[in-house]
Amino acid sequence: MVYLGLRIGCAVVVLLLTLISVPSPVAQTQKKENARVMGLVELYGISASIIYGEEDEFASNLLLEFLKPHLTEIKTVPAQGSKTRRDDLVIYVGSFDKNPPRAKAFKSLGYSLNWDALTEGSFLLKTFRKEGKTTIFVTGKDRLGTLYAAQDLKNYYLRIEMGRVLLNELNLAERAQLKYRWFRILNTPTNWQTAETGTSSNVEVTGSRKADTGLRQLKAMVEYMSARRLNGLTLWGFPGGSEGGVAGAQELCRYASERGVRVLPRIDLNGSEGLFSEGDHAFNLRAWAKAHPELCALDKAGAVRSGTLCPEKIQNRQRYREGLQWLFQNVRVG
């Protein structure tokens, strides 16, 4: 089961979805794309540049990777110190603050936008075409907004037909409505890639291969989330065995942060789903509970409940505190 939690103000709305009820990402893209196709123009020319802001190289590379096979002359150029480009195609990627040439070009064309009225994660997609030259503004209020703008441009508006790159005439400012857009999953993730392709496999994966597979699955999930503006991935027992321990957890957090997704550990204090619920580690609370039965919780009859910890015990509280301190010092969690 996959839980998608959306927090609106003080209210929390939780949507419970099963994998079979989640539409195919391809079908979603086609449906949204077909609904927005209007006024297609072809992108062409001898020269093409993507001008990106200080924090927006990743977003610019998303577009470069998509366009390069069809526009072989296209290149990325950092905005800092960059002069006004006169290429046949110029794509400005980044906020006004991080991409000054983009702000100057936007103003020179007579455009303006009240960014103060937009929330974090909001963005603008705007095209301008004159005398055979095309300018595209892929602009967010912040880094995440720019990333979402690049994802939407790539996924919904750019089209490749018979080797030609086609694009909608765009004049779109989109406001982020929800601040918290989270997936919550169990420590052992579903086969995300298999779920998307509709295939199945009964091959058992164990050991280091299991950790490698788990990390790949979580990365695939992050890619899916980033493309759909979901910004928080809640994991139980993190770090743990499914992402490959400390090194895998650090890699996952770096990978997710780059794509605008925060990894949010869900830490249970009773020993069953604490830090490192899998694997041999000093802060594995299951191992701690097994080694210290005197610190376990008791049932109504006074009998020890194996594998559970009593949060009233001072030693357990200190253990929680040390574990959380270690986590924030060693893993870039959200």
PDB file of N, CA and C in Angstrom, residues 122-207:
ATOM      1  N   SER A 122       6.223  27.995  -7.023  1.00  0.00           N
ATOM      2  CA  SER A 122       5.479  28.489  -8.188  1.00  0.00           C
ATOM      3  C   SER A 122       6.454  28.754  -9.339  1.00  0.00           C
ATOM      4  N   PHE A 123       5.914  28.791 -10.552  1.00  0.00           N
ATOM      5  CA  PHE A 123       6.802  28.992 -11.693  1.00  0.00           C
ATOM      6  C   PHE A 123       6.097  29.637 -12.871  1.00  0.00           C
ATOM      7  N   LEU A 124       6.911  30.079 -13.828  1.00  0.00           N
ATOM      8  CA  LEU A 124       6.445  30.698 -15.064  1.00  0.00           C
ATOM      9  C   LEU A 124       7.043  29.956 -16.256  1.00  0.00           C
ATOM     10  N   LEU A 125       6.213  29.669 -17.260  1.00  0.00           N
ATOM     11  CA  LEU A 125       6.664  29.169 -18.556  1.00  0.00           C
ATOM     12  C   LEU A 125       6.154  30.137 -19.615  1.00  0.00           C
ATOM     13  N   LYS A 126       7.070  30.762 -20.325  1.00  0.00           N
ATOM     14  CA  LYS A 126       6.702  31.795 -21.284  1.00  0.00           C
ATOM     15  C   LYS A 126       7.560  31.656 -22.538  1.00  0.00           C
ATOM     16  N   THR A 127       6.920  31.705 -23.710  1.00  0.00           N
ATOM     17  CA  THR A 127       7.652  31.683 -24.976  1.00  0.00           C
ATOM     18  C   THR A 127       7.497  33.013 -25.695  1.00  0.00           C
ATOM     19  N   PHE A 128       8.535  33.387 -26.425  1.00  0.00           N
ATOM     20  CA  PHE A 128       8.504  34.597 -27.239  1.00  0.00           C
ATOM     21  C   PHE A 128       9.206  34.281 -28.550  1.00  0.00           C
ATOM     22  N   ARG A 129       8.562  34.594 -29.640  1.00  0.00           N
ATOM     23  CA  ARG A 129       9.119  34.262 -30.951  1.00  0.00           C
ATOM     24  C   ARG A 129       9.060  35.501 -31.845  1.00  0.00           C
ATOM     25  N   LYS A 130      10.205  35.829 -32.451  1.00  0.00           N
ATOM     26  CA  LYS A 130      10.271  36.997 -33.325  1.00  0.00           C
ATOM     27  C   LYS A 130      11.375  36.785 -34.361  1.00  0.00           C
ATOM     28  N   GLU A 131      11.008  37.038 -35.615  1.00  0.00           N
ATOM     29  CA  GLU A 131      11.954  36.965 -36.732  1.00  0.00           C
ATOM     30  C   GLU A 131      12.726  35.652 -36.744  1.00  0.00           C
ATOM     31  N   GLY A 132      12.013  34.562 -36.507  1.00  0.00           N
ATOM     32  CA  GLY A 132      12.623  33.241 -36.564  1.00  0.00           C
ATOM     33  C   GLY A 132      13.409  32.828 -35.346  1.00  0.00           C
ATOM     34  N   LYS A 133      13.517  33.700 -34.358  1.00  0.00           N
ATOM     35  CA  LYS A 133      14.247  33.391 -33.128  1.00  0.00           C
ATOM     36  C   LYS A 133      13.252  33.135 -31.988  1.00  0.00           C
ATOM     37  N   THR A 134      13.581  32.156 -31.148  1.00  0.00           N
ATOM     38  CA  THR A 134      12.681  31.760 -30.065  1.00  0.00           C
ATOM     39  C   THR A 134      13.366  31.937 -28.718  1.00  0.00           C
ATOM     40  N   THR A 135      12.645  32.560 -27.781  1.00  0.00           N
ATOM     41  CA  THR A 135      13.117  32.692 -26.399  1.00  0.00           C
ATOM     42  C   THR A 135      12.115  31.990 -25.493  1.00  0.00           C
ATOM     43  N   ILE A 136      12.632  31.173 -24.587  1.00  0.00           N
ATOM     44  CA  ILE A 136      11.770  30.441 -23.647  1.00  0.00           C
ATOM     45  C   ILE A 136      12.228  30.769 -22.232  1.00  0.00           C
ATOM     46  N   PHE A 137      11.287  31.175 -21.374  1.00  0.00           N
ATOM     47  CA  PHE A 137      11.581  31.459 -19.974  1.00  0.00           C
ATOM     48  C   PHE A 137      11.077  30.289 -19.129  1.00  0.00           C
ATOM     49  N   VAL A 138      12.018  29.614 -18.468  1.00  0.00           N
ATOM     50  CA  VAL A 138      11.703  28.504 -17.560  1.00  0.00           C
ATOM     51  C   VAL A 138      12.109  28.981 -16.174  1.00  0.00           C
ATOM     52  N   THR A 139      11.176  29.607 -15.484  1.00  0.00           N
ATOM     53  CA  THR A 139      11.512  30.420 -14.310  1.00  0.00           C
ATOM     54  C   THR A 139      10.663  30.047 -13.108  1.00  0.00           C
ATOM     55  N   GLY A 140      11.315  29.841 -11.986  1.00  0.00           N
ATOM     56  CA  GLY A 140      10.611  29.584 -10.740  1.00  0.00           C
ATOM     57  C   GLY A 140      10.796  30.722  -9.766  1.00  0.00           C
ATOM     58  N   LYS A 141       9.925  30.782  -8.780  1.00  0.00           N
ATOM     59  CA  LYS A 141      10.140  31.764  -7.710  1.00  0.00           C
ATOM     60  C   LYS A 141      11.396  31.401  -6.929  1.00  0.00           C
ATOM     61  N   ASP A 142      11.710  30.096  -6.868  1.00  0.00           N
ATOM     62  CA  ASP A 142      12.884  29.600  -6.169  1.00  0.00           C
ATOM     63  C   ASP A 142      13.444  28.420  -6.955  1.00  0.00           C
ATOM     64  N   ARG A 143      14.414  27.720  -6.370  1.00  0.00           N
ATOM     65  CA  ARG A 143      15.043  26.601  -7.073  1.00  0.00           C
ATOM     66  C   ARG A 143      14.034  25.501  -7.394  1.00  0.00           C
ATOM     67  N   LEU A 144      13.157  25.187  -6.446  1.00  0.00           N
ATOM     68  CA  LEU A 144      12.173  24.134  -6.684  1.00  0.00           C
ATOM     69  C   LEU A 144      11.194  24.537  -7.777  1.00  0.00           C
ATOM     70  N   GLY A 145      10.766  25.795  -7.773  1.00  0.00           N
ATOM     71  CA  GLY A 145       9.871  26.259  -8.823  1.00  0.00           C
ATOM     72  C   GLY A 145      10.500  26.112 -10.199  1.00  0.00           C
ATOM     73  N   THR A 146      11.777  26.451 -10.304  1.00  0.00           N
ATOM     74  CA  THR A 146      12.490  26.305 -11.575  1.00  0.00           C
ATOM     75  C   THR A 146      12.572  24.841 -11.985  1.00  0.00           C
ATOM     76  N   LEU A 147      12.852  23.960 -11.019  1.00  0.00           N
ATOM     77  CA  LEU A 147      12.906  22.532 -11.311  1.00  0.00           C
ATOM     78  C   LEU A 147      11.555  22.022 -11.810  1.00  0.00           C
ATOM     79  N   TYR A 148      10.468  22.443 -11.151  1.00  0.00           N
ATOM     80  CA  TYR A 148       9.126  22.030 -11.586  1.00  0.00           C
ATOM     81  C   TYR A 148       8.813  22.566 -12.984  1.00  0.00           C
ATOM     82  N   ALA A 149       9.249  23.784 -13.258  1.00  0.00           N
ATOM     83  CA  ALA A 149       9.013  24.362 -14.584  1.00  0.00           C
ATOM     84  C   ALA A 149       9.723  23.550 -15.661  1.00  0.00           C
ATOM     85  N   ALA A 150      10.971  23.161 -15.387  1.00  0.00           N
ATOM     86  CA  ALA A 150      11.730  22.364 -16.353  1.00  0.00           C
ATOM     87  C   ALA A 150      11.091  20.993 -16.550  1.00  0.00           C
ATOM     88  N   GLN A 151      10.635  20.378 -15.452  1.00  0.00           N
ATOM     89  CA  GLN A 151       9.975  19.076 -15.548  1.00  0.00           C
ATOM     90  C   GLN A 151       8.697  19.169 -16.376  1.00  0.00           C
ATOM     91  N   ASP A 152       7.898  20.185 -16.122  1.00  0.00           N
ATOM     92  CA  ASP A 152       6.644  20.335 -16.870  1.00  0.00           C
ATOM     93  C   ASP A 152       6.907  20.613 -18.347  1.00  0.00           C
ATOM     94  N   LEU A 153       7.897  21.469 -18.621  1.00  0.00           N
ATOM     95  CA  LEU A 153       8.222  21.771 -20.016  1.00  0.00           C
ATOM     96  C   LEU A 153       8.621  20.496 -20.751  1.00  0.00           C
ATOM     97  N   LYS A 154       9.456  19.691 -20.136  1.00  0.00           N
ATOM     98  CA  LYS A 154       9.937  18.455 -20.759  1.00  0.00           C
ATOM     99  C   LYS A 154       8.827  17.414 -20.893  1.00  0.00           C
ATOM    100  N   ASN A 155       8.031  17.267 -19.852  1.00  0.00           N
ATOM    101  CA  ASN A 155       7.051  16.177 -19.816  1.00  0.00           C
ATOM    102  C   ASN A 155       5.752  16.469 -20.557  1.00  0.00           C
ATOM    103  N   TYR A 156       5.364  17.751 -20.651  1.00  0.00           N
ATOM    104  CA  TYR A 156       4.022  18.053 -21.137  1.00  0.00           C
ATOM    105  C   TYR A 156       3.966  18.967 -22.362  1.00  0.00           C
ATOM    106  N   TYR A 157       5.014  19.710 -22.631  1.00  0.00           N
ATOM    107  CA  TYR A 157       4.908  20.719 -23.684  1.00  0.00           C
ATOM    108  C   TYR A 157       5.844  20.503 -24.865  1.00  0.00           C
ATOM    109  N   LEU A 158       7.030  19.975 -24.613  1.00  0.00           N
ATOM    110  CA  LEU A 158       7.933  19.672 -25.708  1.00  0.00           C
ATOM    111  C   LEU A 158       7.517  18.360 -26.367  1.00  0.00           C
ATOM    112  N   ARG A 159       7.506  18.350 -27.684  1.00  0.00           N
ATOM    113  CA  ARG A 159       7.107  17.146 -28.423  1.00  0.00           C
ATOM    114  C   ARG A 159       8.167  16.846 -29.486  1.00  0.00           C
ATOM    115  N   ILE A 160       8.415  15.571 -29.671  1.00  0.00           N
ATOM    116  CA  ILE A 160       9.324  15.137 -30.720  1.00  0.00           C
ATOM    117  C   ILE A 160       8.518  14.365 -31.750  1.00  0.00           C
ATOM    118  N   GLU A 161       8.483  14.872 -32.972  1.00  0.00           N
ATOM    119  CA  GLU A 161       7.754  14.216 -34.049  1.00  0.00           C
ATOM    120  C   GLU A 161       8.620  14.179 -35.297  1.00  0.00           C
ATOM    121  N   MET A 162       8.969  12.962 -35.724  1.00  0.00           N
ATOM    122  CA  MET A 162       9.766  12.759 -36.930  1.00  0.00           C
ATOM    123  C   MET A 162      11.065  13.572 -36.872  1.00  0.00           C
ATOM    124  N   GLY A 163      11.705  13.550 -35.691  1.00  0.00           N
ATOM    125  CA  GLY A 163      12.981  14.226 -35.526  1.00  0.00           C
ATOM    126  C   GLY A 163      12.879  15.718 -35.318  1.00  0.00           C
ATOM    127  N   ARG A 164      11.683  16.270 -35.353  1.00  0.00           N
ATOM    128  CA  ARG A 164      11.499  17.710 -35.137  1.00  0.00           C
ATOM    129  C   ARG A 164      11.078  17.964 -33.694  1.00  0.00           C
ATOM    130  N   VAL A 165      11.551  19.087 -33.139  1.00  0.00           N
ATOM    131  CA  VAL A 165      11.174  19.493 -31.778  1.00  0.00           C
ATOM    132  C   VAL A 165      10.074  20.537 -31.881  1.00  0.00           C
ATOM    133  N   LEU A 166       8.917  20.200 -31.343  1.00  0.00           N
ATOM    134  CA  LEU A 166       7.763  21.093 -31.375  1.00  0.00           C
ATOM    135  C   LEU A 166       7.434  21.546 -29.960  1.00  0.00           C
ATOM    136  N   LEU A 167       6.899  22.752 -29.860  1.00  0.00           N
ATOM    137  CA  LEU A 167       6.595  23.319 -28.542  1.00  0.00           C
ATOM    138  C   LEU A 167       5.308  24.122 -28.604  1.00  0.00           C
ATOM    139  N   ASN A 168       4.530  24.013 -27.553  1.00  0.00           N
ATOM    140  CA  ASN A 168       3.343  24.861 -27.415  1.00  0.00           C
ATOM    141  C   ASN A 168       3.745  26.319 -27.254  1.00  0.00           C
ATOM    142  N   GLU A 169       2.908  27.207 -27.740  1.00  0.00           N
ATOM    143  CA  GLU A 169       3.042  28.615 -27.363  1.00  0.00           C
ATOM    144  C   GLU A 169       2.621  28.720 -25.904  1.00  0.00           C
ATOM    145  N   LEU A 170       3.526  29.169 -25.046  1.00  0.00           N
ATOM    146  CA  LEU A 170       3.275  29.124 -23.610  1.00  0.00           C
ATOM    147  C   LEU A 170       3.204  30.515 -23.004  1.00  0.00           C
ATOM    148  N   ASN A 171       2.228  30.689 -22.129  1.00  0.00           N
ATOM    149  CA  ASN A 171       2.097  31.898 -21.321  1.00  0.00           C
ATOM    150  C   ASN A 171       1.421  31.476 -20.018  1.00  0.00           C
ATOM    151  N   LEU A 172       2.196  30.778 -19.175  1.00  0.00           N
ATOM    152  CA  LEU A 172       1.629  30.088 -18.033  1.00  0.00           C
ATOM    153  C   LEU A 172       2.373  30.441 -16.755  1.00  0.00           C
ATOM    154  N   ALA A 173       1.639  30.921 -15.768  1.00  0.00           N
ATOM    155  CA  ALA A 173       2.172  31.106 -14.417  1.00  0.00           C
ATOM    156  C   ALA A 173       1.396  30.168 -13.509  1.00  0.00           C
ATOM    157  N   GLU A 174       2.103  29.249 -12.859  1.00  0.00           N
ATOM    158  CA  GLU A 174       1.434  28.239 -12.040  1.00  0.00           C
ATOM    159  C   GLU A 174       1.812  28.416 -10.581  1.00  0.00           C
ATOM    160  N   ARG A 175       0.805  28.460  -9.729  1.00  0.00           N
ATOM    161  CA  ARG A 175       0.998  28.714  -8.302  1.00  0.00           C
ATOM    162  C   ARG A 175       0.932  27.401  -7.532  1.00  0.00           C
ATOM    163  N   ALA A 176       1.934  27.149  -6.687  1.00  0.00           N
ATOM    164  CA  ALA A 176       1.935  25.952  -5.846  1.00  0.00           C
ATOM    165  C   ALA A 176       0.896  26.123  -4.735  1.00  0.00           C
ATOM    166  N   GLN A 177      -0.091  25.226  -4.684  1.00  0.00           N
ATOM    167  CA  GLN A 177      -1.198  25.372  -3.737  1.00  0.00           C
ATOM    168  C   GLN A 177      -0.920  24.707  -2.389  1.00  0.00           C
ATOM    169  N   LEU A 178      -0.244  23.579  -2.393  1.00  0.00           N
ATOM    170  CA  LEU A 178      -0.035  22.814  -1.172  1.00  0.00           C
ATOM    171  C   LEU A 178       1.447  22.831  -0.794  1.00  0.00           C
ATOM    172  N   LYS A 179       1.725  23.122   0.455  1.00  0.00           N
ATOM    173  CA  LYS A 179       3.112  23.187   0.899  1.00  0.00           C
ATOM    174  C   LYS A 179       3.702  21.805   1.101  1.00  0.00           C
ATOM    175  N   TYR A 180       2.909  20.869   1.633  1.00  0.00           N
ATOM    176  CA  TYR A 180       3.392  19.525   1.929  1.00  0.00           C
ATOM    177  C   TYR A 180       2.730  18.531   0.984  1.00  0.00           C
ATOM    178  N   ARG A 181       3.566  17.844   0.183  1.00  0.00           N
ATOM    179  CA  ARG A 181       3.061  16.871  -0.802  1.00  0.00           C
ATOM    180  C   ARG A 181       3.938  15.626  -0.664  1.00  0.00           C
ATOM    181  N   TRP A 182       3.505  14.692   0.190  1.00  0.00           N
ATOM    182  CA  TRP A 182       4.386  13.621   0.632  1.00  0.00           C
ATOM    183  C   TRP A 182       3.870  12.243   0.252  1.00  0.00           C
ATOM    184  N   PHE A 183       4.830  11.336  -0.027  1.00  0.00           N
ATOM    185  CA  PHE A 183       4.592   9.902  -0.050  1.00  0.00           C
ATOM    186  C   PHE A 183       5.039   9.336   1.296  1.00  0.00           C
ATOM    187  N   ARG A 184       4.268   8.395   1.824  1.00  0.00           N
ATOM    188  CA  ARG A 184       4.708   7.662   3.005  1.00  0.00           C
ATOM    189  C   ARG A 184       4.689   6.181   2.666  1.00  0.00           C
ATOM    190  N   ILE A 185       5.825   5.524   2.793  1.00  0.00           N
ATOM    191  CA  ILE A 185       5.906   4.118   2.427  1.00  0.00           C
ATOM    192  C   ILE A 185       6.541   3.329   3.560  1.00  0.00           C
ATOM    193  N   LEU A 186       6.398   2.001   3.501  1.00  0.00           N
ATOM    194  CA  LEU A 186       7.064   1.124   4.447  1.00  0.00           C
ATOM    195  C   LEU A 186       8.550   1.050   4.112  1.00  0.00           C
ATOM    196  N   ASN A 187       9.331   0.509   5.048  1.00  0.00           N
ATOM    197  CA  ASN A 187      10.776   0.444   4.854  1.00  0.00           C
ATOM    198  C   ASN A 187      11.148  -0.384   3.631  1.00  0.00           C
ATOM    199  N   THR A 188      10.371  -1.446   3.352  1.00  0.00           N
ATOM    200  CA  THR A 188      10.610  -2.272   2.179  1.00  0.00           C
ATOM    201  C   THR A 188       9.720  -1.773   1.055  1.00  0.00           C
ATOM    202  N   PRO A 189      10.284  -1.061   0.065  1.00  0.00           N
ATOM    203  CA  PRO A 189       9.452  -0.455  -0.975  1.00  0.00           C
ATOM    204  C   PRO A 189       8.931  -1.472  -1.971  1.00  0.00           C
ATOM    205  N   THR A 190       7.888  -1.098  -2.674  1.00  0.00           N
ATOM    206  CA  THR A 190       7.394  -1.920  -3.763  1.00  0.00           C
ATOM    207  C   THR A 190       8.389  -1.899  -4.904  1.00  0.00           C
ATOM    208  N   ASN A 191       8.202  -2.822  -5.859  1.00  0.00           N
ATOM    209  CA  ASN A 191       9.035  -2.809  -7.052  1.00  0.00           C
ATOM    210  C   ASN A 191       8.517  -1.703  -7.952  1.00  0.00           C
ATOM    211  N   TRP A 192       9.046  -0.492  -7.766  1.00  0.00           N
ATOM    212  CA  TRP A 192       8.503   0.689  -8.426  1.00  0.00           C
ATOM    213  C   TRP A 192       8.614   0.607  -9.938  1.00  0.00           C
ATOM    214  N   GLN A 193       9.778   0.160 -10.439  1.00  0.00           N
ATOM    215  CA  GLN A 193       9.966   0.072 -11.877  1.00  0.00           C
ATOM    216  C   GLN A 193       9.068  -0.996 -12.480  1.00  0.00           C
ATOM    217  N   THR A 194       8.925  -2.130 -11.793  1.00  0.00           N
ATOM    218  CA  THR A 194       8.041  -3.182 -12.276  1.00  0.00           C
ATOM    219  C   THR A 194       6.606  -2.702 -12.299  1.00  0.00           C
ATOM    220  N   ALA A 195       6.209  -1.935 -11.271  1.00  0.00           N
ATOM    221  CA  ALA A 195       4.836  -1.437 -11.215  1.00  0.00           C
ATOM    222  C   ALA A 195       4.527  -0.545 -12.407  1.00  0.00           C
ATOM    223  N   GLU A 196       5.529   0.237 -12.863  1.00  0.00           N
ATOM    224  CA  GLU A 196       5.306   1.136 -13.981  1.00  0.00           C
ATOM    225  C   GLU A 196       5.228   0.395 -15.313  1.00  0.00           C
ATOM    226  N   THR A 197       6.028  -0.680 -15.461  1.00  0.00           N
ATOM    227  CA  THR A 197       6.062  -1.382 -16.740  1.00  0.00           C
ATOM    228  C   THR A 197       4.962  -2.421 -16.854  1.00  0.00           C
ATOM    229  N   GLY A 198       4.360  -2.800 -15.707  1.00  0.00           N
ATOM    230  CA  GLY A 198       3.289  -3.783 -15.750  1.00  0.00           C
ATOM    231  C   GLY A 198       3.787  -5.207 -15.788  1.00  0.00           C
ATOM    232  N   THR A 199       5.094  -5.442 -15.644  1.00  0.00           N
ATOM    233  CA  THR A 199       5.656  -6.781 -15.627  1.00  0.00           C
ATOM    234  C   THR A 199       5.777  -7.255 -14.198  1.00  0.00           C
ATOM    235  N   SER A 200       6.076  -8.545 -14.023  1.00  0.00           N
ATOM    236  CA  SER A 200       6.231  -9.075 -12.679  1.00  0.00           C
ATOM    237  C   SER A 200       7.413 -10.026 -12.650  1.00  0.00           C
ATOM    238  N   SER A 201       7.957 -10.218 -11.446  1.00  0.00           N
ATOM    239  CA  SER A 201       9.103 -11.096 -11.292  1.00  0.00           C
ATOM    240  C   SER A 201       9.035 -11.751  -9.926  1.00  0.00           C
ATOM    241  N   ASN A 202       9.373 -13.047  -9.868  1.00  0.00           N
ATOM    242  CA  ASN A 202       9.365 -13.777  -8.609  1.00  0.00           C
ATOM    243  C   ASN A 202      10.782 -14.099  -8.142  1.00  0.00           C
ATOM    244  N   VAL A 203      11.782 -13.421  -8.724  1.00  0.00           N
ATOM    245  CA  VAL A 203      13.163 -13.674  -8.363  1.00  0.00           C
ATOM    246  C   VAL A 203      13.438 -13.098  -6.975  1.00  0.00           C
ATOM    247  N   GLU A 204      13.964 -13.912  -6.070  1.00  0.00           N
ATOM    248  CA  GLU A 204      14.273 -13.447  -4.725  1.00  0.00           C
ATOM    249  C   GLU A 204      15.618 -12.725  -4.728  1.00  0.00           C
ATOM    250  N   VAL A 205      15.669 -11.556  -4.116  1.00  0.00           N
ATOM    251  CA  VAL A 205      16.888 -10.755  -4.065  1.00  0.00           C
ATOM    252  C   VAL A 205      17.357 -10.686  -2.619  1.00  0.00           C
ATOM    253  N   THR A 206      18.626 -11.031  -2.380  1.00  0.00           N
ATOM    254  CA  THR A 206      19.138 -11.069  -1.013  1.00  0.00           C
ATOM    255  C   THR A 206      20.488 -10.371  -0.939  1.00  0.00           C
ATOM    256  N   GLY A 207      20.971 -10.160   0.315  1.00  0.00           N
ATOM    257  CA  GLY A 207      22.319  -9.652   0.548  1.00  0.00           C
ATOM    258  C   GLY A 207      22.562  -8.278  -0.033  1.00  0.00           C
TER     259      GLY A 207
END
